[in-house]
Amino acid sequence: MVSAPKRRYELTQSQKLMVFILSMSLYGISNMFSELIPELKLGPIELKVEYFAFIPLTLCILFNPLYAALGASFGEVIFGELLLGQFGGLGELEKFIEFTIAMYIAGLLVSDPRNRKQLALASFVAVGIDQMLGAIVDIGKVWFGIEDLEAVPGIPESILLIEGVGFLNAMLITGIFFSLLPTLFLVPRLYGKIEPLLGMKPRDSRVAISFGQLLTPRLLITAILFVFVGVIAEFLAESDINFAVWEPEFIEQYGSGFIWVSAIAALIVLILTLTAAFRAKAKSARASGNVKL
Amino acid sequence: MSAGSKEANEQRPEGLTPIIAMQDVQFQYPGAEGTALRNINLIIQPGEFIAIAGTNGSGKSTLCKCLNGLIPNYYVGDLSGSVQVAGLTAAEETVSSLSRKVAYVFQDFENQLVRPTVYDEACFAPLNYGYADYRERGQRALAMLGIDHLKEQWIWQLSGGQKHLTALAGALSLDPDIIIVDEPVAQLDPYHAKLIYEKLKLLNEQFGKTIIVIEHHTEFIADYCHKVILMDSGTIRWVKPVQAALSAVDELAALHILPPQVTLAVRDAETAAGQVHLRDRLFPITIEDAAAYFSEAKILSQTNNALVINEPIRKSVRESVPASNPLVTFTNVSYGYKTITRERYPVIQDMSIRFYEGDRIALVGNNGAGKSTLLKLISGIRRPSAGQLDVCGYLTKQASPEQLADFVAYVYQNPEEMFIEDSVRKDVEYFLKSRNSPDYSSFVDEILHRMRLTDLQDRDGRLLSGGQQRRATLAIGLAMRPTVMLLDEPTASLDASSRREMTDMLAQLDGQVKTTVIATHDMQLVAEWANRVIVMHNGAVALDTDQRSLFSHVAVLEKTGLLAPQITQLSQRLGIDPPSLSVAEFIASVVGDPSSPHYVNRSKESAAIGSH
Amino acid sequence: MEAIKQSMLDKLSVEQIKIELMRTAFGRQSTFLSRFDPRMLLVWYSFFAVAPWFIHNKVVLLGLLVPMLVLTLSSKVSPLVLIIMGVGLVSEISYILLGSLLFGGSLEAVWPLLTLTLKILLISLASIAVFSSMDPEKLSDALLSIGMPGQFSFGVSYGYRMLPILIEEYHNLIHSFRLRGRAPAKKGFLRVNSLIYMAKIGVRAFYPLLLNTAKRTRTTVEALEVRGFTYALVSPEAKKLKLSHMQVHALDFVFLGCSLIYVIALFSLGHYLSFSFN
């Protein structure tokens, strides 16, 4: 039997658990509702509530973004899928990763919860990153699922169109009504009030942001943007579409390999940054004698 | 060293190892200004049943959290002094090792339950601690409390009392030596509170557990506990055997703790008879003792004739009120909700009743009798599944809750669910603002002033104390200028002084609203406030009467699990007819003081408490 | 007329949704697949969730569809779930097709698109068959045994516990808004005003819900600490004990074996058939 480690639990560990549980149950329950809200379909354009993005976003901004983001994603899987008997297996994994990354980055972006500009930016970044990553996976699926994509004319453009419309729709409906407005409403009201309920001090905006902290989210966003553009470009290149816009001259000069290189480079940057970010978190958690969540 | 700790030490029988020994304990929460605990010296012997009493913030919970290691391992703060618990030195242990010796049932025990079913909940802790026999442990804990039949139930389907027992079983499964229960009575109705205490008594007597309850309901303390620890602003004022403790009537009252009604009755009766009390005079503290005391007729002999009151009992409202138009009319109303098996579970069955102007209705009955549902039906957030419900000229089936809100104000049981804005003032204004009422702000000022909330108006409602929260919700209701005011358990989980204050405020409602309906378990409130009592049982009206005759319907009381106030029970034992509803009334009928009014809203104990 | 409208709105009420949610979450039945060991089912599932992406032979894909359909039907899944999935799949594919026509494609695109549909269908059916009948607690135990963090499996049972509380609280908060608010006098085009009013309340109710839940969470985490949850997270003994109830039986191997034989048979058949087509 392992003897209980005789040490003082740092307060932070239970706080993390609290943030995790709070985020899990609240986003989970909202997810159950959004699953049930009927969608308004106008042809291929669906006006639907994708998710109540403001809940995890608010928590990511007010508390530790990593645990709030993880909690929200767990909440979605548990409440929105498992308890409703709709667990999609591996499909959930991709959603999980996309959503966690998006919320984590958006949460990191806000250094001062009272700064409305930062809040607005974070609101769109959260939805934007999630939708972008989702689009990448969707495109990837078609690409992979259809044997010779280039042999079937029209499909790549069609997919792009649909993903584009979906992206715009999400940015407008979810981004404005379920991310921007509620976040602007909630965060300033909750800031300084919800933290003591959990026995914590509010995040202090005056704390100087270290260079690393400042750099990481931007780097991440850039990396994701690169991957996004890269995949679309590659997708188009693969399927031999000749959009003037999409085929800059340098491709002819350097060959289409260039896009591959840039896409892969971007992907590597993304993976490296993410690993570094998570490592650093884990390290600091271990260093303070915490059980890793 | 405080006087109390000396006393505690003196009481230690030689040769017995105490199960809890605290020496010079001091604790300060991180970032807090004052110390939460100071100079704590306490010895508790195995097998004791102890009550810790004291006002809010006097350090009761903090003291208990030192025993299971939550302090200082979870709440990292400055702890000094030594704590020995069940042979362990707390400073060298972890929460997990101490928790196996000390079980804790929280005041908001609902949030302590984390598993879906009762059996899971009971097995949870032993499973976590890696006991291979965790199933047997869970099973045994359930059997000890007599709830094995609930084993397979979902937690959310249980009643409050059953949930509390489940939380207790979850704690018991680790086979702890000490069981700490934080305010068991606060969230439960009197019937279930008594049940919990009976179980604790059983655990204490048959299984030798040391029981510590944080409690300010002295009637329960009198019936079950051996000793009382009185805490005051972070220190132990004294530790006394229960009778001596509860006989310190004035000292308790000064700390907003209401002594048992029977104790007050004896004290007041003697005072009225001109007796002077010595400082350590012991008064009876239970109904039995008080009944024995009064039957010995120490002071009764001279006042025998006063036992029969000649004044006519006030007529039931239905007879006394002229046939004005009813404000609320139930005509064969039934209501049921769908369960997850898609069956309809009936809550209200074929009910027909009318509420009139001037009615102060107390809606009583055990949990699940349909009281809250009745209020929800009137407010329009539930609609009758059969029959018609007319509220101020509207059929609730056809009106939205927003429309009915012009006539009906509904104050929830849980105040936190009424605070939808970020300050008390905004919450009070919400109704008027949404209706664009002209010049509402002076009206709001007035209400805030009357409810003594002016200084608190910018705070968030949920950050206030229990009593303040209740006042704030009442203010929210009043600001709606309702015709019908509905209140669900307005005095639940309040300490004696807040409860007193609330009862007074409810008495002032008369001029503001036409009729008030209160669903409650608080029989003292019923006795002192209502003029009409409706007893509900299984979704139907079991009795519709006035507050005085209610307590003479013994069969109905028993069937519906209601307990009359202690003083009423005592007067019934003594054959006083009609039974007294307050201590002042009791004194009047026993001592025969003609100047004492028969119907008293403010009894003497209230005056004693209220003056602080 | 107003009354009818009102009652229509009620059908969509939180109350109704609450019942539906509770019914799905708490009313699970035992099915053919639910009797197997959850870990074995995970292995089974992970093959059928990935393999279709790499199979381009339509005969094999169609052959896989048959057992998937049978298993899905045996899992007593609600028809609604199937319909939603079907409609979603068909509409998605037809949009792609329509879009491709717009960009100068031809109806030839139907054939490859159908293959894609078939793949997605297979994967969705596999997950419905396995997971809709699997008790979430069982699933979480299975995931715990393959190294998922303990928080997840705790989250599942905690979800069960919190679901009714949170729904009830949210419902009460919504009522709080309605009991003091004022609904728009004009319903607006397509009841837009009412919808906006309700949506606004629905979002604003999260402000008190967040704070109230935060308050609850504090006690919960404290209780978890006392009851050894954090202790169990780092204790291998506790984990072993928790998972000791899961056992792989002979029946599990029979099921895996049958599946394997079927797949092999299908591949050989597919190989042969595609040859004969050529």
PDB file of N, CA, C and O in Angstrom, chain B residues 436-469:
ATOM      1  N   ASN B 436     -41.548  49.634 -16.933  1.00  0.00           N
ATOM      2  CA  ASN B 436     -41.392  51.071 -17.134  1.00  0.00           C
ATOM      3  C   ASN B 436     -42.231  51.885 -16.162  1.00  0.00           C
ATOM      4  O   ASN B 436     -42.861  52.863 -16.536  1.00  0.00           O
ATOM      5  N   SER B 437     -42.285  51.452 -14.913  1.00  0.00           N
ATOM      6  CA  SER B 437     -43.038  52.218 -13.925  1.00  0.00           C
ATOM      7  C   SER B 437     -42.415  53.591 -13.767  1.00  0.00           C
ATOM      8  O   SER B 437     -41.193  53.704 -13.669  1.00  0.00           O
ATOM      9  N   PRO B 438     -43.230  54.629 -13.740  1.00  0.00           N
ATOM     10  CA  PRO B 438     -42.651  55.962 -13.559  1.00  0.00           C
ATOM     11  C   PRO B 438     -42.196  56.143 -12.107  1.00  0.00           C
ATOM     12  O   PRO B 438     -42.839  55.659 -11.171  1.00  0.00           O
ATOM     13  N   ASP B 439     -41.114  56.805 -11.939  1.00  0.00           N
ATOM     14  CA  ASP B 439     -40.606  57.187 -10.608  1.00  0.00           C
ATOM     15  C   ASP B 439     -40.540  56.035  -9.623  1.00  0.00           C
ATOM     16  O   ASP B 439     -40.997  56.151  -8.494  1.00  0.00           O
ATOM     17  N   TYR B 440     -40.012  54.938 -10.090  1.00  0.00           N
ATOM     18  CA  TYR B 440     -39.998  53.812  -9.165  1.00  0.00           C
ATOM     19  C   TYR B 440     -38.918  53.955  -8.105  1.00  0.00           C
ATOM     20  O   TYR B 440     -38.967  53.315  -7.077  1.00  0.00           O
ATOM     21  N   SER B 441     -37.958  54.823  -8.358  1.00  0.00           N
ATOM     22  CA  SER B 441     -36.777  54.739  -7.494  1.00  0.00           C
ATOM     23  C   SER B 441     -37.072  55.171  -6.056  1.00  0.00           C
ATOM     24  O   SER B 441     -36.500  54.615  -5.118  1.00  0.00           O
ATOM     25  N   SER B 442     -38.000  56.119  -5.860  1.00  0.00           N
ATOM     26  CA  SER B 442     -38.291  56.493  -4.471  1.00  0.00           C
ATOM     27  C   SER B 442     -39.045  55.363  -3.770  1.00  0.00           C
ATOM     28  O   SER B 442     -38.845  55.099  -2.587  1.00  0.00           O
ATOM     29  N   PHE B 443     -39.888  54.672  -4.535  1.00  0.00           N
ATOM     30  CA  PHE B 443     -40.609  53.525  -3.966  1.00  0.00           C
ATOM     31  C   PHE B 443     -39.626  52.422  -3.556  1.00  0.00           C
ATOM     32  O   PHE B 443     -39.731  51.826  -2.483  1.00  0.00           O
ATOM     33  N   VAL B 444     -38.647  52.204  -4.429  1.00  0.00           N
ATOM     34  CA  VAL B 444     -37.627  51.196  -4.114  1.00  0.00           C
ATOM     35  C   VAL B 444     -36.846  51.604  -2.871  1.00  0.00           C
ATOM     36  O   VAL B 444     -36.597  50.788  -1.975  1.00  0.00           O
ATOM     37  N   ASP B 445     -36.499  52.893  -2.807  1.00  0.00           N
ATOM     38  CA  ASP B 445     -35.803  53.390  -1.614  1.00  0.00           C
ATOM     39  C   ASP B 445     -36.579  53.073  -0.350  1.00  0.00           C
ATOM     40  O   ASP B 445     -36.024  52.621   0.646  1.00  0.00           O
ATOM     41  N   GLU B 446     -37.896  53.311  -0.449  1.00  0.00           N
ATOM     42  CA  GLU B 446     -38.741  53.111   0.720  1.00  0.00           C
ATOM     43  C   GLU B 446     -38.738  51.636   1.147  1.00  0.00           C
ATOM     44  O   GLU B 446     -38.587  51.318   2.327  1.00  0.00           O
ATOM     45  N   ILE B 447     -38.895  50.759   0.159  1.00  0.00           N
ATOM     46  CA  ILE B 447     -38.913  49.325   0.481  1.00  0.00           C
ATOM     47  C   ILE B 447     -37.579  48.887   1.080  1.00  0.00           C
ATOM     48  O   ILE B 447     -37.538  48.187   2.090  1.00  0.00           O
ATOM     49  N   LEU B 448     -36.493  49.338   0.459  1.00  0.00           N
ATOM     50  CA  LEU B 448     -35.169  48.962   0.970  1.00  0.00           C
ATOM     51  C   LEU B 448     -35.015  49.451   2.400  1.00  0.00           C
ATOM     52  O   LEU B 448     -34.482  48.757   3.262  1.00  0.00           O
ATOM     53  N   HIS B 449     -35.536  50.639   2.651  1.00  0.00           N
ATOM     54  CA  HIS B 449     -35.442  51.184   3.997  1.00  0.00           C
ATOM     55  C   HIS B 449     -36.253  50.319   4.963  1.00  0.00           C
ATOM     56  O   HIS B 449     -35.786  49.958   6.045  1.00  0.00           O
ATOM     57  N   ARG B 450     -37.470  49.989   4.550  1.00  0.00           N
ATOM     58  CA  ARG B 450     -38.335  49.238   5.446  1.00  0.00           C
ATOM     59  C   ARG B 450     -37.769  47.843   5.739  1.00  0.00           C
ATOM     60  O   ARG B 450     -37.887  47.316   6.835  1.00  0.00           O
ATOM     61  N   MET B 451     -37.126  47.245   4.751  1.00  0.00           N
ATOM     62  CA  MET B 451     -36.555  45.912   4.946  1.00  0.00           C
ATOM     63  C   MET B 451     -35.115  46.011   5.478  1.00  0.00           C
ATOM     64  O   MET B 451     -34.381  45.030   5.459  1.00  0.00           O
ATOM     65  N   ARG B 452     -34.727  47.184   5.863  1.00  0.00           N
ATOM     66  CA  ARG B 452     -33.390  47.449   6.407  1.00  0.00           C
ATOM     67  C   ARG B 452     -32.283  46.947   5.472  1.00  0.00           C
ATOM     68  O   ARG B 452     -31.374  46.235   5.856  1.00  0.00           O
ATOM     69  N   LEU B 453     -32.416  47.308   4.201  1.00  0.00           N
ATOM     70  CA  LEU B 453     -31.451  46.856   3.203  1.00  0.00           C
ATOM     71  C   LEU B 453     -30.698  48.023   2.582  1.00  0.00           C
ATOM     72  O   LEU B 453     -29.889  47.820   1.686  1.00  0.00           O
ATOM     73  N   THR B 454     -30.990  49.220   3.050  1.00  0.00           N
ATOM     74  CA  THR B 454     -30.410  50.401   2.395  1.00  0.00           C
ATOM     75  C   THR B 454     -28.886  50.309   2.314  1.00  0.00           C
ATOM     76  O   THR B 454     -28.299  50.600   1.280  1.00  0.00           O
ATOM     77  N   ASP B 455     -28.271  49.838   3.387  1.00  0.00           N
ATOM     78  CA  ASP B 455     -26.805  49.761   3.386  1.00  0.00           C
ATOM     79  C   ASP B 455     -26.282  48.599   2.551  1.00  0.00           C
ATOM     80  O   ASP B 455     -25.108  48.546   2.227  1.00  0.00           O
ATOM     81  N   LEU B 456     -27.172  47.669   2.274  1.00  0.00           N
ATOM     82  CA  LEU B 456     -26.722  46.468   1.565  1.00  0.00           C
ATOM     83  C   LEU B 456     -27.108  46.503   0.098  1.00  0.00           C
ATOM     84  O   LEU B 456     -26.855  45.557  -0.639  1.00  0.00           O
ATOM     85  N   GLN B 457     -27.740  47.596  -0.348  1.00  0.00           N
ATOM     86  CA  GLN B 457     -28.374  47.575  -1.664  1.00  0.00           C
ATOM     87  C   GLN B 457     -27.427  47.348  -2.834  1.00  0.00           C
ATOM     88  O   GLN B 457     -27.855  46.875  -3.878  1.00  0.00           O
ATOM     89  N   ASP B 458     -26.158  47.653  -2.669  1.00  0.00           N
ATOM     90  CA  ASP B 458     -25.244  47.476  -3.799  1.00  0.00           C
ATOM     91  C   ASP B 458     -24.521  46.144  -3.782  1.00  0.00           C
ATOM     92  O   ASP B 458     -23.730  45.847  -4.669  1.00  0.00           O
ATOM     93  N   ARG B 459     -24.809  45.338  -2.761  1.00  0.00           N
ATOM     94  CA  ARG B 459     -24.130  44.039  -2.692  1.00  0.00           C
ATOM     95  C   ARG B 459     -24.912  43.009  -3.488  1.00  0.00           C
ATOM     96  O   ARG B 459     -26.113  43.132  -3.698  1.00  0.00           O
ATOM     97  N   ASP B 460     -24.223  41.967  -3.894  1.00  0.00           N
ATOM     98  CA  ASP B 460     -24.906  40.875  -4.574  1.00  0.00           C
ATOM     99  C   ASP B 460     -25.668  40.063  -3.530  1.00  0.00           C
ATOM    100  O   ASP B 460     -25.125  39.736  -2.483  1.00  0.00           O
ATOM    101  N   GLY B 461     -26.919  39.761  -3.846  1.00  0.00           N
ATOM    102  CA  GLY B 461     -27.776  39.078  -2.885  1.00  0.00           C
ATOM    103  C   GLY B 461     -27.175  37.803  -2.327  1.00  0.00           C
ATOM    104  O   GLY B 461     -27.297  37.512  -1.142  1.00  0.00           O
ATOM    105  N   ARG B 462     -26.508  37.056  -3.199  1.00  0.00           N
ATOM    106  CA  ARG B 462     -26.064  35.748  -2.704  1.00  0.00           C
ATOM    107  C   ARG B 462     -24.845  35.834  -1.797  1.00  0.00           C
ATOM    108  O   ARG B 462     -24.438  34.851  -1.225  1.00  0.00           O
ATOM    109  N   LEU B 463     -24.270  37.006  -1.666  1.00  0.00           N
ATOM    110  CA  LEU B 463     -23.134  37.142  -0.755  1.00  0.00           C
ATOM    111  C   LEU B 463     -23.567  37.624   0.631  1.00  0.00           C
ATOM    112  O   LEU B 463     -22.745  37.856   1.495  1.00  0.00           O
ATOM    113  N   LEU B 464     -24.883  37.768   0.831  1.00  0.00           N
ATOM    114  CA  LEU B 464     -25.375  38.224   2.130  1.00  0.00           C
ATOM    115  C   LEU B 464     -25.554  37.043   3.077  1.00  0.00           C
ATOM    116  O   LEU B 464     -25.487  35.885   2.677  1.00  0.00           O
ATOM    117  N   SER B 465     -25.826  37.354   4.354  1.00  0.00           N
ATOM    118  CA  SER B 465     -26.085  36.291   5.314  1.00  0.00           C
ATOM    119  C   SER B 465     -27.504  35.761   5.109  1.00  0.00           C
ATOM    120  O   SER B 465     -28.306  36.371   4.401  1.00  0.00           O
ATOM    121  N   GLY B 466     -27.797  34.644   5.742  1.00  0.00           N
ATOM    122  CA  GLY B 466     -29.098  34.002   5.559  1.00  0.00           C
ATOM    123  C   GLY B 466     -30.269  34.925   5.835  1.00  0.00           C
ATOM    124  O   GLY B 466     -31.196  35.038   5.030  1.00  0.00           O
ATOM    125  N   GLY B 467     -30.218  35.634   6.960  1.00  0.00           N
ATOM    126  CA  GLY B 467     -31.310  36.513   7.318  1.00  0.00           C
ATOM    127  C   GLY B 467     -31.453  37.676   6.345  1.00  0.00           C
ATOM    128  O   GLY B 467     -32.558  38.037   5.945  1.00  0.00           O
ATOM    129  N   GLN B 468     -30.320  38.236   5.937  1.00  0.00           N
ATOM    130  CA  GLN B 468     -30.348  39.338   4.978  1.00  0.00           C
ATOM    131  C   GLN B 468     -30.916  38.886   3.636  1.00  0.00           C
ATOM    132  O   GLN B 468     -31.678  39.599   2.992  1.00  0.00           O
ATOM    133  N   GLN B 469     -30.544  37.659   3.240  1.00  0.00           N
ATOM    134  CA  GLN B 469     -31.058  37.129   1.972  1.00  0.00           C
ATOM    135  C   GLN B 469     -32.580  37.042   2.001  1.00  0.00           C
ATOM    136  O   GLN B 469     -33.256  37.395   1.045  1.00  0.00           O
TER     137      GLN B 469
END
